[in-house]
PDB file of C-alpha atoms in Angstrom:
ATOM      1  CA  MET R   1      10.152  15.842  31.554  1.00  0.00           C
ATOM      2  CA  TYR R   2      13.191  13.512  29.870  1.00  0.00           C
ATOM      3  CA  THR R   3      16.496  13.270  28.944  1.00  0.00           C
ATOM      4  CA  CYS R   4      17.411  13.449  25.735  1.00  0.00           C
ATOM      5  CA  THR R   5      19.806  10.484  24.468  1.00  0.00           C
ATOM      6  CA  SER R   6      21.641  12.748  21.927  1.00  0.00           C
ATOM      7  CA  CYS R   7      22.719  15.705  24.369  1.00  0.00           C
ATOM      8  CA  GLY R   8      22.378  14.142  27.960  1.00  0.00           C
ATOM      9  CA  GLU R   9      19.973  17.508  29.039  1.00  0.00           C
ATOM     10  CA  LYS R  10      16.627  17.564  30.416  1.00  0.00           C
ATOM     11  CA  HIS R  11      13.784  18.917  28.234  1.00  0.00           C
ATOM     12  CA  GLU R  12      10.290  19.711  29.077  1.00  0.00           C
ATOM     13  CA  ASP R  13       9.001  19.367  25.525  1.00  0.00           C
ATOM     14  CA  MET R  14       8.102  16.200  23.672  1.00  0.00           C
ATOM     15  CA  PRO R  15      11.309  14.290  22.413  1.00  0.00           C
ATOM     16  CA  ALA R  16      11.070  14.126  18.574  1.00  0.00           C
ATOM     17  CA  LEU R  17      10.886  10.282  16.933  1.00  0.00           C
ATOM     18  CA  CYS R  18      13.860  10.225  14.481  1.00  0.00           C
ATOM     19  CA  PHE R  19      15.336   7.637  12.556  1.00  0.00           C
ATOM     20  CA  ALA R  20      18.783   7.375  11.911  1.00  0.00           C
ATOM     21  CA  THR R  21      19.315   6.351   8.203  1.00  0.00           C
ATOM     22  CA  PRO R  22      16.486   5.759   5.633  1.00  0.00           C
ATOM     23  CA  ALA R  23      15.113   2.347   5.344  1.00  0.00           C
ATOM     24  CA  PRO R  24      17.412   1.582   2.225  1.00  0.00           C
ATOM     25  CA  TYR R  25      20.016   2.291   3.766  1.00  0.00           C
ATOM     26  CA  ASP R  26      19.230   0.120   7.181  1.00  0.00           C
ATOM     27  CA  GLN R  27      18.877  -2.842   4.503  1.00  0.00           C
ATOM     28  CA  LEU R  28      22.144  -3.071   3.130  1.00  0.00           C
ATOM     29  CA  SER R  29      24.707  -5.565   4.778  1.00  0.00           C
ATOM     30  CA  GLU R  30      28.197  -4.443   5.613  1.00  0.00           C
ATOM     31  CA  GLU R  31      29.268  -6.152   1.847  1.00  0.00           C
ATOM     32  CA  GLU R  32      26.580  -4.150   0.209  1.00  0.00           C
ATOM     33  CA  ARG R  33      27.402  -0.896   1.543  1.00  0.00           C
ATOM     34  CA  ILE R  34      30.774  -1.022   0.546  1.00  0.00           C
ATOM     35  CA  ALA R  35      29.802  -2.485  -2.619  1.00  0.00           C
ATOM     36  CA  TYR R  36      27.243   0.599  -3.161  1.00  0.00           C
ATOM     37  CA  GLN R  37      29.541   2.968  -1.922  1.00  0.00           C
ATOM     38  CA  ALA R  38      26.870   3.804   0.629  1.00  0.00           C
ATOM     39  CA  GLU R  39      27.662   7.258   2.581  1.00  0.00           C
ATOM     40  CA  CYS R  40      25.198   7.842   5.120  1.00  0.00           C
ATOM     41  CA  ASP R  41      25.889  10.688   7.667  1.00  0.00           C
ATOM     42  CA  SER R  42      23.274  12.830  10.135  1.00  0.00           C
ATOM     43  CA  ASP R  43      22.056  15.048   7.254  1.00  0.00           C
ATOM     44  CA  PHE R  44      22.619  12.932   3.732  1.00  0.00           C
ATOM     45  CA  CYS R  45      22.897   9.816   2.378  1.00  0.00           C
ATOM     46  CA  ILE R  46      23.880   8.268  -0.866  1.00  0.00           C
ATOM     47  CA  ILE R  47      23.818   4.778  -2.077  1.00  0.00           C
ATOM     48  CA  ARG R  48      25.156   4.140  -5.463  1.00  0.00           C
ATOM     49  CA  TYR R  49      23.670   0.976  -6.970  1.00  0.00           C
ATOM     50  CA  PRO R  50      24.979  -0.331 -10.358  1.00  0.00           C
ATOM     51  CA  ASN R  51      22.044   1.233 -12.368  1.00  0.00           C
ATOM     52  CA  GLN R  52      21.232   4.680 -10.356  1.00  0.00           C
ATOM     53  CA  THR R  53      22.364   6.427  -7.324  1.00  0.00           C
ATOM     54  CA  ASP R  54      19.545   7.154  -4.398  1.00  0.00           C
ATOM     55  CA  ARG R  55      19.670  10.652  -2.466  1.00  0.00           C
ATOM     56  CA  PHE R  56      18.125  11.246   0.982  1.00  0.00           C
ATOM     57  CA  ILE R  57      18.261  14.085   3.301  1.00  0.00           C
ATOM     58  CA  ARG R  58      16.979  14.308   6.668  1.00  0.00           C
ATOM     59  CA  ALA R  59      13.931  16.292   7.420  1.00  0.00           C
ATOM     60  CA  VAL R  60      11.179  17.041  10.170  1.00  0.00           C
ATOM     61  CA  LEU R  61       7.364  16.050   9.720  1.00  0.00           C
ATOM     62  CA  LEU R  62       5.460  17.877  12.207  1.00  0.00           C
ATOM     63  CA  ILE R  63       2.287  16.468  13.520  1.00  0.00           C
ATOM     64  CA  PRO R  64      -0.214  18.938  15.375  1.00  0.00           C
ATOM     65  CA  ILE R  65      -1.544  17.896  18.737  1.00  0.00           C
ATOM     66  CA  ILE R  66      -5.384  18.727  18.985  1.00  0.00           C
ATOM     67  CA  GLY R  67      -5.638  21.594  21.315  1.00  0.00           C
ATOM     68  CA  HIS R  68      -1.877  22.154  21.920  1.00  0.00           C
ATOM     69  CA  GLU R  69       0.644  24.361  20.602  1.00  0.00           C
ATOM     70  CA  GLU R  70       3.139  21.268  20.835  1.00  0.00           C
ATOM     71  CA  THR R  71       3.550  18.792  18.233  1.00  0.00           C
ATOM     72  CA  LEU R  72       4.933  15.581  17.577  1.00  0.00           C
ATOM     73  CA  GLU R  73       8.045  15.215  15.921  1.00  0.00           C
ATOM     74  CA  TYR R  74       9.373  12.959  13.524  1.00  0.00           C
ATOM     75  CA  GLY R  75      12.916  13.115  12.285  1.00  0.00           C
ATOM     76  CA  VAL R  76      12.487  11.105   8.684  1.00  0.00           C
ATOM     77  CA  TRP R  77      14.465  10.725   5.579  1.00  0.00           C
ATOM     78  CA  VAL R  78      13.370  11.579   2.070  1.00  0.00           C
ATOM     79  CA  SER R  79      14.237  10.884  -1.183  1.00  0.00           C
ATOM     80  CA  VAL R  80      15.330  13.772  -3.445  1.00  0.00           C
ATOM     81  CA  SER R  81      16.425  13.953  -7.284  1.00  0.00           C
ATOM     82  CA  GLU R  82      19.842  14.523  -8.042  1.00  0.00           C
ATOM     83  CA  LYS R  83      19.400  18.151  -8.815  1.00  0.00           C
ATOM     84  CA  SER R  84      17.515  18.894  -5.584  1.00  0.00           C
ATOM     85  CA  PHE R  85      20.055  16.492  -3.375  1.00  0.00           C
ATOM     86  CA  ASN R  86      23.030  18.827  -4.883  1.00  0.00           C
ATOM     87  CA  ASN R  87      21.084  21.984  -4.472  1.00  0.00           C
ATOM     88  CA  TYR R  88      19.981  21.520  -0.911  1.00  0.00           C
ATOM     89  CA  GLN R  89      23.958  20.175   0.048  1.00  0.00           C
ATOM     90  CA  SER R  90      25.345  23.295  -1.791  1.00  0.00           C
ATOM     91  CA  HIS R  91      23.296  25.613   0.413  1.00  0.00           C
ATOM     92  CA  PHE R  92      23.570  23.618   3.611  1.00  0.00           C
ATOM     93  CA  HIS R  93      25.191  25.840   6.011  1.00  0.00           C
ATOM     94  CA  ASP R  94      23.454  29.346   4.416  1.00  0.00           C
ATOM     95  CA  ASN R  95      19.971  27.430   3.037  1.00  0.00           C
ATOM     96  CA  PRO R  96      17.545  29.748   2.098  1.00  0.00           C
ATOM     97  CA  GLU R  97      14.319  29.837   3.418  1.00  0.00           C
ATOM     98  CA  ASN R  98      11.159  28.371   2.040  1.00  0.00           C
ATOM     99  CA  VAL R  99      12.850  26.804  -0.997  1.00  0.00           C
ATOM    100  CA  VAL R 100      10.593  23.331  -1.942  1.00  0.00           C
ATOM    101  CA  TYR R 101      11.871  20.522  -3.243  1.00  0.00           C
ATOM    102  CA  PHE R 102       9.952  17.543  -4.171  1.00  0.00           C
ATOM    103  CA  GLY R 103      10.441  14.299  -2.186  1.00  0.00           C
ATOM    104  CA  MET R 104       8.871  10.594  -1.068  1.00  0.00           C
ATOM    105  CA  ILE R 105       9.418   9.386   2.511  1.00  0.00           C
ATOM    106  CA  CYS R 106      11.644   6.714   3.209  1.00  0.00           C
ATOM    107  CA  ASN R 107      10.848   5.306   6.631  1.00  0.00           C
ATOM    108  CA  TRP R 108       8.387   3.372   7.969  1.00  0.00           C
ATOM    109  CA  LEU R 109       6.461   5.177  10.825  1.00  0.00           C
ATOM    110  CA  PRO R 110       4.814   3.384  13.497  1.00  0.00           C
ATOM    111  CA  PRO R 111       2.185   3.329  14.782  1.00  0.00           C
ATOM    112  CA  TYR R 112       0.759   3.238  10.787  1.00  0.00           C
ATOM    113  CA  GLU R 113      -0.245   0.060   9.388  1.00  0.00           C
ATOM    114  CA  SER R 114      -0.336   1.470   6.407  1.00  0.00           C
ATOM    115  CA  ASP R 115       2.877   1.720   4.222  1.00  0.00           C
ATOM    116  CA  THR R 116       4.476   5.373   4.862  1.00  0.00           C
ATOM    117  CA  PHE R 117       7.528   4.483   2.632  1.00  0.00           C
ATOM    118  CA  GLY R 118       7.051   6.472  -0.809  1.00  0.00           C
ATOM    119  CA  LEU R 119       4.319   9.084   0.375  1.00  0.00           C
ATOM    120  CA  HIS R 120       4.484  11.941  -1.564  1.00  0.00           C
ATOM    121  CA  CYS R 121       5.931  15.612   0.309  1.00  0.00           C
ATOM    122  CA  ASN R 122       7.248  18.797  -0.474  1.00  0.00           C
ATOM    123  CA  VAL R 123      10.539  19.380   1.394  1.00  0.00           C
ATOM    124  CA  VAL R 124      10.739  23.135   2.535  1.00  0.00           C
ATOM    125  CA  THR R 125      13.898  24.848   3.630  1.00  0.00           C
ATOM    126  CA  GLN R 126      14.254  26.821   6.719  1.00  0.00           C
ATOM    127  CA  SER R 127      17.413  29.334   7.522  1.00  0.00           C
ATOM    128  CA  ASP R 128      19.829  28.884  10.318  1.00  0.00           C
ATOM    129  CA  ASN R 129      21.093  25.353   9.932  1.00  0.00           C
ATOM    130  CA  ARG R 130      17.909  23.778  10.853  1.00  0.00           C
ATOM    131  CA  ARG R 131      16.318  20.565   9.052  1.00  0.00           C
ATOM    132  CA  PRO R 132      13.806  20.913   6.386  1.00  0.00           C
ATOM    133  CA  LEU R 133      10.473  20.663   7.064  1.00  0.00           C
ATOM    134  CA  LEU R 134       8.139  18.276   5.421  1.00  0.00           C
ATOM    135  CA  GLN R 135       4.412  19.155   3.661  1.00  0.00           C
ATOM    136  CA  LEU R 136       2.513  15.657   2.830  1.00  0.00           C
ATOM    137  CA  HIS R 137       0.699  15.821  -0.435  1.00  0.00           C
ATOM    138  CA  GLN R 138      -3.197  16.115  -0.251  1.00  0.00           C
ATOM    139  CA  GLY R 139      -5.271  13.705  -1.421  1.00  0.00           C
ATOM    140  CA  SER R 140      -3.950  10.663  -0.192  1.00  0.00           C
ATOM    141  CA  GLU R 141      -6.017   8.570   2.432  1.00  0.00           C
ATOM    142  CA  HIS R 142      -3.341   7.958   3.894  1.00  0.00           C
ATOM    143  CA  PRO R 143      -3.578   7.639   7.957  1.00  0.00           C
ATOM    144  CA  LEU R 144      -0.486   9.745   8.139  1.00  0.00           C
ATOM    145  CA  VAL R 145      -1.725  12.412   5.752  1.00  0.00           C
ATOM    146  CA  ARG R 146      -5.163  12.486   7.517  1.00  0.00           C
ATOM    147  CA  ASP R 147      -2.961  12.860  11.008  1.00  0.00           C
ATOM    148  CA  PHE R 148      -0.464  15.689   9.591  1.00  0.00           C
ATOM    149  CA  TYR R 149      -3.506  17.673   8.331  1.00  0.00           C
ATOM    150  CA  HIS R 150      -5.696  17.133  11.094  1.00  0.00           C
ATOM    151  CA  GLY R 151      -3.816  16.623  14.332  1.00  0.00           C
ATOM    152  CA  ILE R 152      -3.992  13.615  16.517  1.00  0.00           C
ATOM    153  CA  GLU R 153      -4.887  13.833  20.061  1.00  0.00           C
ATOM    154  CA  TYR R 154      -2.614  14.271  23.248  1.00  0.00           C
ATOM    155  CA  ALA R 155      -2.990  10.832  24.358  1.00  0.00           C
ATOM    156  CA  GLU R 156      -2.153   9.546  20.802  1.00  0.00           C
ATOM    157  CA  ALA R 157       0.813  11.455  20.819  1.00  0.00           C
ATOM    158  CA  GLN R 158       1.912  10.289  24.410  1.00  0.00           C
ATOM    159  CA  ALA R 159       1.213   6.762  23.443  1.00  0.00           C
ATOM    160  CA  ARG R 160       3.715   7.042  20.166  1.00  0.00           C
ATOM    161  CA  ILE R 161       6.529   8.452  22.762  1.00  0.00           C
ATOM    162  CA  GLU R 162       6.138   5.541  25.283  1.00  0.00           C
ATOM    163  CA  ALA R 163       6.234   2.990  22.623  1.00  0.00           C
ATOM    164  CA  ALA R 164       9.374   4.126  21.567  1.00  0.00           C
ATOM    165  CA  PHE R 165      10.517   5.522  24.191  1.00  0.00           C
ATOM    166  CA  GLY R 166       9.401   3.422  27.354  1.00  0.00           C
ATOM    167  CA  ALA R 167       6.981   4.835  29.863  1.00  0.00           C
ATOM    168  CA  ASP R 168      10.019   6.606  31.669  1.00  0.00           C
ATOM    169  CA  TYR R 169      10.679   9.096  29.052  1.00  0.00           C
TER     170      TYR R 169
END
């Protein structure tokens, strides 16, 4: 059981490991955020560089826990095309289920030593105002892709949560 830092409620299930913003936004100074007209809320982020505009949406990556119905949940940001971003945003409050967009993860996920930034995925919408789910593309030898398809041990999930929240989560 843990007390959620967002809502203050106690929860029985595992807490999600979430990123408040995509890494490219984190790396901008306050001056750059103003200069690039960077906007970021809890679900959408846009950075307007001089030669391109990057668009990000927040999504959920579920890692199965071997032998358990529970999953380890990461709240991550993915970059998507302008067309996908606009389509997703325009249907945000009435999103049809199973619309698929191509995306790339835009956070570095612990504990993976190899870079998770830029891993290719499908972004699959859910209904009822739930954030989209990610499906990592197969064919990569990346440990995150392996864990996504084969799962992790419960002790490993606990270790990741303790590393993020402390032993008393």
